[in-house]
mmCIF file of C-alpha atoms and ligand atoms in Angstrom:
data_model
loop_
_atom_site.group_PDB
_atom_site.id
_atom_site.type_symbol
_atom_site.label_atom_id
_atom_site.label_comp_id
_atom_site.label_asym_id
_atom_site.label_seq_id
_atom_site.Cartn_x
_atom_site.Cartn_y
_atom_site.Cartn_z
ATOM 1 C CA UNK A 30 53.139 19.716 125.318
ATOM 2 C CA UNK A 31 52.039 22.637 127.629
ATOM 3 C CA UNK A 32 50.416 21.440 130.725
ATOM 4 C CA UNK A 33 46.794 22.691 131.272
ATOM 5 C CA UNK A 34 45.952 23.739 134.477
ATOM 6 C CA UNK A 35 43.517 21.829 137.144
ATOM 7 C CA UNK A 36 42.191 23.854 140.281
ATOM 8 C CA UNK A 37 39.432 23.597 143.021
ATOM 9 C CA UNK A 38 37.149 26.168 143.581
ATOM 10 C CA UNK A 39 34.949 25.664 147.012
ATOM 11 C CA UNK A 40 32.157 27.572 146.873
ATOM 12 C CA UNK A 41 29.884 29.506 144.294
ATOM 13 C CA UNK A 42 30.969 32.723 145.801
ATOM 14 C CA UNK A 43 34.320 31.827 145.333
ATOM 15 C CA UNK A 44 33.631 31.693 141.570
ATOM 16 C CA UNK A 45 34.460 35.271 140.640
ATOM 17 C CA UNK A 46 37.937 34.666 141.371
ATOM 18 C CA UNK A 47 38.199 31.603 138.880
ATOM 19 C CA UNK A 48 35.624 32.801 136.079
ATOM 20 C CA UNK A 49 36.862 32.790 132.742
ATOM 21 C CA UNK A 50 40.621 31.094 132.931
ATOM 22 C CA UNK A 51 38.834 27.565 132.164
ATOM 23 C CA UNK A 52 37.271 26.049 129.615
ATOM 24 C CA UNK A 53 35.662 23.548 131.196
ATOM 25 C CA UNK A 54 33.736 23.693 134.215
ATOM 26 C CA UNK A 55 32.835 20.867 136.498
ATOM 27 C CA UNK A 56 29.736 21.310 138.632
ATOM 28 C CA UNK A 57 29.861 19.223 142.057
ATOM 29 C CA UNK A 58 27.257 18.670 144.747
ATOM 30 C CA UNK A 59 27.846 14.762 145.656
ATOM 31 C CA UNK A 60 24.991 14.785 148.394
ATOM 32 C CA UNK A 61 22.904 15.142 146.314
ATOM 33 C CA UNK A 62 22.057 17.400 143.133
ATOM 34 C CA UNK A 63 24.820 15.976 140.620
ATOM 35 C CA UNK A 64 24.641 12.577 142.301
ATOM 36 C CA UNK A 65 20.662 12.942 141.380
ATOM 37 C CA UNK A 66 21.024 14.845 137.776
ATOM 38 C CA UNK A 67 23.549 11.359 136.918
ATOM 39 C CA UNK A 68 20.911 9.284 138.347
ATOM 40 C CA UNK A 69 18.426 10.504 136.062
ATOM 41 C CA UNK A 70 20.237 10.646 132.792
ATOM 42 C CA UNK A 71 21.488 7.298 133.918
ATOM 43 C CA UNK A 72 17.483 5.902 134.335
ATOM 44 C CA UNK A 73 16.442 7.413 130.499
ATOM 45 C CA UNK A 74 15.359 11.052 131.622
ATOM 46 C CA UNK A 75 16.118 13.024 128.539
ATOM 47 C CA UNK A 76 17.003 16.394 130.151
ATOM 48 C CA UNK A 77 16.545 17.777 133.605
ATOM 49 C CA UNK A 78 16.722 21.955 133.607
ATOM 50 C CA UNK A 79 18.652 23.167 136.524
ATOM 51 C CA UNK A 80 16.256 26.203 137.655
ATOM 52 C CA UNK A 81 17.778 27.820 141.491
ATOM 53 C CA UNK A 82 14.601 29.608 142.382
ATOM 54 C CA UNK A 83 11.420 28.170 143.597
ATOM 55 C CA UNK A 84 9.384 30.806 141.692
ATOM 56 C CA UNK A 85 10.997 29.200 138.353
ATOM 57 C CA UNK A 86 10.446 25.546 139.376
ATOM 58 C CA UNK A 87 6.456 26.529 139.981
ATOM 59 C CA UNK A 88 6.519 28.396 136.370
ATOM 60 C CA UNK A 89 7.278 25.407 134.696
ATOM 61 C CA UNK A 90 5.442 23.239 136.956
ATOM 62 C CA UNK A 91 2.465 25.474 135.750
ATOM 63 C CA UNK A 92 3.410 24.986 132.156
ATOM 64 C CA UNK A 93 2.920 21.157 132.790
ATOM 65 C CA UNK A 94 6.421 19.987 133.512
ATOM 66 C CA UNK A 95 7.631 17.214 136.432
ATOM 67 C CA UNK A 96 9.411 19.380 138.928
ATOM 68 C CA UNK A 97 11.783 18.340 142.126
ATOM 69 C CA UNK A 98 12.605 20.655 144.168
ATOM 70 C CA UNK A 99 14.681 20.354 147.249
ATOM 71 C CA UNK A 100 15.114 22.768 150.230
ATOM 72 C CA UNK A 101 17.505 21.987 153.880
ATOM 73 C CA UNK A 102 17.296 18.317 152.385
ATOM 74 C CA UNK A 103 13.756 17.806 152.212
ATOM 75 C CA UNK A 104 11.100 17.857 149.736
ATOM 76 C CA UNK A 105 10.032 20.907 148.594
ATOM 77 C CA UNK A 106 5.478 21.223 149.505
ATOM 78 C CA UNK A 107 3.688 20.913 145.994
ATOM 79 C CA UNK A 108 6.430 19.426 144.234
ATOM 80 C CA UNK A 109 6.957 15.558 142.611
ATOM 81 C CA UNK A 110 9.660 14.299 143.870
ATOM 82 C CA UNK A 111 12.636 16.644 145.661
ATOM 83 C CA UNK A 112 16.494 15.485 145.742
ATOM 84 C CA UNK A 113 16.788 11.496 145.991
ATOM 85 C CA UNK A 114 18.954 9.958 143.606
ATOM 86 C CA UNK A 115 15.993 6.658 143.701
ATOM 87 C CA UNK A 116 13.332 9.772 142.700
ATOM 88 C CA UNK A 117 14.623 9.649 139.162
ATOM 89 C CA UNK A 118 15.066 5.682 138.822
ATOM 90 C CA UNK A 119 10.958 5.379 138.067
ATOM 91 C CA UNK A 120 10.385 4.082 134.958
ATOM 92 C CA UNK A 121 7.493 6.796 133.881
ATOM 93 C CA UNK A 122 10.447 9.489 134.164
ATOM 94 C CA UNK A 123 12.228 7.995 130.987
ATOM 95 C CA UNK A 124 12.075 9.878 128.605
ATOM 96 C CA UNK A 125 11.302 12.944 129.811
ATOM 97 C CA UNK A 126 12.618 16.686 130.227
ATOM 98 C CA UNK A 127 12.182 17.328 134.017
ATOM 99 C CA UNK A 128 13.084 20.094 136.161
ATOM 100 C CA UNK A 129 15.131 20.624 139.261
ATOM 101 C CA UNK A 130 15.616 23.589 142.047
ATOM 102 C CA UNK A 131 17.824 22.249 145.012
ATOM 103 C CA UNK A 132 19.421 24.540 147.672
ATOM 104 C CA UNK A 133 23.444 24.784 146.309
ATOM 105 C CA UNK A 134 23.907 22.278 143.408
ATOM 106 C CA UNK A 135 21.398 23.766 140.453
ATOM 107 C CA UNK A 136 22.272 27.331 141.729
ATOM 108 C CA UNK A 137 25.733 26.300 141.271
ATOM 109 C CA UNK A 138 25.388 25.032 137.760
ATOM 110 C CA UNK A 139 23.599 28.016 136.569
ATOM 111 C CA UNK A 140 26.378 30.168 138.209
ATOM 112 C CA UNK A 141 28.944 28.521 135.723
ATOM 113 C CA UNK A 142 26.467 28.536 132.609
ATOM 114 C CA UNK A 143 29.025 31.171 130.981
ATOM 115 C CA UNK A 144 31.783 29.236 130.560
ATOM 116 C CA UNK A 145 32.988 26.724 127.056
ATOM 117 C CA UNK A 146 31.403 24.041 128.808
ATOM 118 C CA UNK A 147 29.786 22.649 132.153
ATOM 119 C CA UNK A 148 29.885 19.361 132.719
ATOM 120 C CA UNK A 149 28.464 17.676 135.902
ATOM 121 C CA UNK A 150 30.532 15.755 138.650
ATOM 122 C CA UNK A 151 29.948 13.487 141.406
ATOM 123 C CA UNK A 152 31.649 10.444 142.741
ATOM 124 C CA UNK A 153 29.341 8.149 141.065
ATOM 125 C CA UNK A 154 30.841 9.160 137.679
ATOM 126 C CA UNK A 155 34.365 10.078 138.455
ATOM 127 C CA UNK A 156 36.121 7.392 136.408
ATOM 128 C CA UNK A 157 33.844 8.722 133.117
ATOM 129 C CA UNK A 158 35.184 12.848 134.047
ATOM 130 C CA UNK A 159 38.482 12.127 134.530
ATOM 131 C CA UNK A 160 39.028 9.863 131.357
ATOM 132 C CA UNK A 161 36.809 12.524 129.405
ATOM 133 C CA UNK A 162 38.601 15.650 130.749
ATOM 134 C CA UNK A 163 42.309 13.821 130.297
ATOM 135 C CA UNK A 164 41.408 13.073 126.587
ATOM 136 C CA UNK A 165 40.156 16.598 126.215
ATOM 137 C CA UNK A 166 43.299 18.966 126.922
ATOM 138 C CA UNK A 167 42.107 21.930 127.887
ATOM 139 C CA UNK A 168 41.894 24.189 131.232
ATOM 140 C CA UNK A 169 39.574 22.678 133.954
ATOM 141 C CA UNK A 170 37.777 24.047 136.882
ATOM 142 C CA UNK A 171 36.159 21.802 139.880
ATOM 143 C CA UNK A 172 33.346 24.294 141.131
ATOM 144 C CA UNK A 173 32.102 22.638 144.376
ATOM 145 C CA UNK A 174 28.619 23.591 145.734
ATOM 146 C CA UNK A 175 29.115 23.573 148.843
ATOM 147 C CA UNK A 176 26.442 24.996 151.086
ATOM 148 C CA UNK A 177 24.768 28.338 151.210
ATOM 149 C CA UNK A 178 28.375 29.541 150.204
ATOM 150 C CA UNK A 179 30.268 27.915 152.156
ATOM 151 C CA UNK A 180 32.528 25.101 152.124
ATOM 152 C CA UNK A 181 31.865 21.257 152.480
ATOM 153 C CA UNK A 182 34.111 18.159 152.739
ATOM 154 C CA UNK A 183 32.513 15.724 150.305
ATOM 155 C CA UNK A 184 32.394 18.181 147.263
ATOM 156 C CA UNK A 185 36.023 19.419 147.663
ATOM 157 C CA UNK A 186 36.856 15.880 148.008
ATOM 158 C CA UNK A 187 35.364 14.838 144.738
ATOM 159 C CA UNK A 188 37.166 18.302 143.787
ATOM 160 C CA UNK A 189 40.536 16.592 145.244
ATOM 161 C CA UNK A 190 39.714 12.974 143.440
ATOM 162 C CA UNK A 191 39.338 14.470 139.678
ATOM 163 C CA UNK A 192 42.346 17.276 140.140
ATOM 164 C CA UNK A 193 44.431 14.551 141.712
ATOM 165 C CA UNK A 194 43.629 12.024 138.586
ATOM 166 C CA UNK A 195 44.258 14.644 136.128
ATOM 167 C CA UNK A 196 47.769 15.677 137.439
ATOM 168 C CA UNK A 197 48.826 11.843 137.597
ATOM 169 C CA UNK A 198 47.972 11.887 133.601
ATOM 170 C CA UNK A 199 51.027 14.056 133.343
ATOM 171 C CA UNK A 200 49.491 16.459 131.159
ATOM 172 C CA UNK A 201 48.323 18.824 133.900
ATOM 173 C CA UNK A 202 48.852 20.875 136.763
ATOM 174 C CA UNK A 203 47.632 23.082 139.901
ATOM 175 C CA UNK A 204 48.468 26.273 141.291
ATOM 176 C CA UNK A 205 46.160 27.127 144.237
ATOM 177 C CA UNK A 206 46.403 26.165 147.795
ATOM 178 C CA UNK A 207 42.593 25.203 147.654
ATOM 179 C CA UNK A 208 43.596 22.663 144.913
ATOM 180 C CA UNK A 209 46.469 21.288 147.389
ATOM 181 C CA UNK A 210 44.402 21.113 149.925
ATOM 182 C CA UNK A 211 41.374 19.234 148.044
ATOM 183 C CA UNK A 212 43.939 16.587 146.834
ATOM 184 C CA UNK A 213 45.158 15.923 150.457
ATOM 185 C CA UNK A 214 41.833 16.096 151.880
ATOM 186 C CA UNK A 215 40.626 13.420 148.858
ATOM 187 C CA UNK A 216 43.996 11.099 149.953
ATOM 188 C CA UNK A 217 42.911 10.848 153.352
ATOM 189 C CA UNK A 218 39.301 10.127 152.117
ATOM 190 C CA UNK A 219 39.642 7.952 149.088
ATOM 191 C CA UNK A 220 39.901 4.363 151.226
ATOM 192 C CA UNK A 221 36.641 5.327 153.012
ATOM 193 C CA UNK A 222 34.290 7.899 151.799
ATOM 194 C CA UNK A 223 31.466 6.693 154.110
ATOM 195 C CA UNK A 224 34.244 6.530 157.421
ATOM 196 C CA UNK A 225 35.434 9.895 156.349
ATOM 197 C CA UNK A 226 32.733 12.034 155.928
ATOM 198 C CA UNK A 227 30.656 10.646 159.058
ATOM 199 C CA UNK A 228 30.917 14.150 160.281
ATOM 200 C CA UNK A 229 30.224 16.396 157.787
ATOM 201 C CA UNK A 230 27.149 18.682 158.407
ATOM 202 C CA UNK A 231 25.566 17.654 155.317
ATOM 203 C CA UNK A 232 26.118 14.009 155.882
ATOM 204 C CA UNK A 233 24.537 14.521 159.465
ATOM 205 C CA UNK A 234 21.569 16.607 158.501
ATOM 206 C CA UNK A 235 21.062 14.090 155.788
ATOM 207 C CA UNK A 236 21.384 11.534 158.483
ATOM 208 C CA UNK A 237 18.846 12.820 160.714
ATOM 209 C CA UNK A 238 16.014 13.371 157.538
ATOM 210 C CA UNK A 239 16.469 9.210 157.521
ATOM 211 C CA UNK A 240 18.388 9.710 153.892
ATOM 212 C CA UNK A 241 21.260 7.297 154.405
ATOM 213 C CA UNK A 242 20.255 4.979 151.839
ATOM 214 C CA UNK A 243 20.975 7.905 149.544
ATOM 215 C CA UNK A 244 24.138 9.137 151.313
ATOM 216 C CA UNK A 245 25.268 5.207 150.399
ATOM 217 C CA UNK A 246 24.114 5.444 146.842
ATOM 218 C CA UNK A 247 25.986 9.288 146.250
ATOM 219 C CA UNK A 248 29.548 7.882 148.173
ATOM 220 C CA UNK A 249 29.691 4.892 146.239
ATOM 221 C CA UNK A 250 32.160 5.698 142.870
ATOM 222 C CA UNK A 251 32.145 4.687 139.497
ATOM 223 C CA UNK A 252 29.034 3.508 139.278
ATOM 224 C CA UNK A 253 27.764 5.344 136.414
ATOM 225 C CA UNK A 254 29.409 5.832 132.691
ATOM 226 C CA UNK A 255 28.204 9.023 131.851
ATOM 227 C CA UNK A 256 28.957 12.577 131.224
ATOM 228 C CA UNK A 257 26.159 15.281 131.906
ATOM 229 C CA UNK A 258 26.072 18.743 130.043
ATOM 230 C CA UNK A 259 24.709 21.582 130.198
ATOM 231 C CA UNK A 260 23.565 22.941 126.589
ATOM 232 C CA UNK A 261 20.820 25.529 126.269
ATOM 233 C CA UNK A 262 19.664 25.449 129.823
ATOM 234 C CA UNK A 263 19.229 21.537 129.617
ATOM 235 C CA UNK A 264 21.537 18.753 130.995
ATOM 236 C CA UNK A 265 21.803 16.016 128.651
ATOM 237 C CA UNK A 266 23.628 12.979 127.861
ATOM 238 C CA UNK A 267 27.320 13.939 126.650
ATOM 239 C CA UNK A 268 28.002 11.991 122.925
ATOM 240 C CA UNK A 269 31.416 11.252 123.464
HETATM 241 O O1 LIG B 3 22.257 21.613 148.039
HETATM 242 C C1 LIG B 3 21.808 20.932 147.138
HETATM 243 O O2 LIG B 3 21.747 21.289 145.988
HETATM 244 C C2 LIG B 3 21.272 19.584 147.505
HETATM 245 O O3 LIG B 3 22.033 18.614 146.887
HETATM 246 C C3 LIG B 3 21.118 19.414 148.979
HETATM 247 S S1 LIG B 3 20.333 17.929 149.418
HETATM 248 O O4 LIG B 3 21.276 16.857 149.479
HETATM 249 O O5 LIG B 3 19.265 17.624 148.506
HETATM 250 O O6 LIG B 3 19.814 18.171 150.762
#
């Protein structure tokens, strides 16, 4: 059987030079928008609707809808709730289609909206990617979110994690340096997320809004057993 290919792509700039070789896409922002977006389809929210502009979060806000919205880590003024995985754990969210604007990760996800399929990535539901994307044979592309275009350590290691799993299947492999890289940046990681990333920027400026019960919830893995999806603007539940 013909390998498929795996590769890491760090930043939603970067994107243009990936676009259209893979079918499936995996959106990554581990602190915090697709730790979040797994929280909440986790906790019974029926869709969340990944908008990247504050003027689109207030439009639907206006139309009645429950909006986050998330700017430089902090809660967005006039919104209900902003980035925090524990936002969407409230039991009068079940159920519901909410919406979410956050600085990288739902621009990031709209960015990819043209390819087969999106799916959405974070530690907390690695083992439930990789065993879906192994059983699915077909081309995938980590797209990390980084930060205002540029690169960050915790998505690229996620990046590293599920490219690293699916090459150990046997059934695929990686061309690009930035896919090397991500694996050996995920090796050194993988004993110690929290040890590891104590000084990325995002962990820090996380640090100093008081978040690090969140930064503890989004580095812990596999505890979720879920896919999200993107299909017609929405991310829902994957039936798989
Ligand atoms: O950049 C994003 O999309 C957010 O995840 C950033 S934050 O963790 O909410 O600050």
């Amino acid at each position: 059987m013909e390998k498929k290919m795996v590769e890491v792509c760090y930043t939603p700039k970067d994107y243009e030079y990936f676009k259209g070789r893979f079918e499936i896409v995996v959106v990554i922002d581990v602190l915090r928008a697709t730790s979040a977006i797994c929280s909440a389809l986790n906790n019974g929210v029926s869709a969340v609707i990944p908008v990247s502009t504050i003027d689109e979060a207030k439009t639907y806000q206006e139309k009645g809808y429950l909006v986050g919205a998330e700017r430089q880590g902090e809660i967005v003024e006039g919104f209900d709730f902003g980035n925090s995985p524990y936002s969407y754990m409230k039991p009068e969210l079940k159920g519901k289609e909410i919406v979410l604007s956050t600085t990288n990760g739902t621009r990031a996800i709209n960015i990819a909206q043209e390819a087969d399929q999106v799916i959405i990535g974070s530690l907390v539901n690695l083992e439930a990617i990789t065993n879906y994307l192994i059983r699915q044979n077909k081309n995938v592309l980590c797209l990390c979110s980084g930060w205002k275009d540029k690169f960050n350590l915790e998505d690229t290691i996620c990046g590293g994690a599920i490219s690293e799993t699916l090459i150990n299947s046997g059934n695929f492999s990686s061309d690009e340096d930035s896919s090397v890289a991500a694996k050996y940046l995920y090796m050194s990681a993988k004993d110690n997320y929290m040890g590891f990333l104590k000084s990325s920027s995002h962990r820090r400026r996380l640090k100093r809004l008081n978040l690090n019960k969140d930064i503890k919830y989004c580095l812990t893995p596999n505890q979720i057993d879920l896919i999200p999806t993107l299909q017609n603007g929405k991310i829902v539940k994957l039936n798989n």
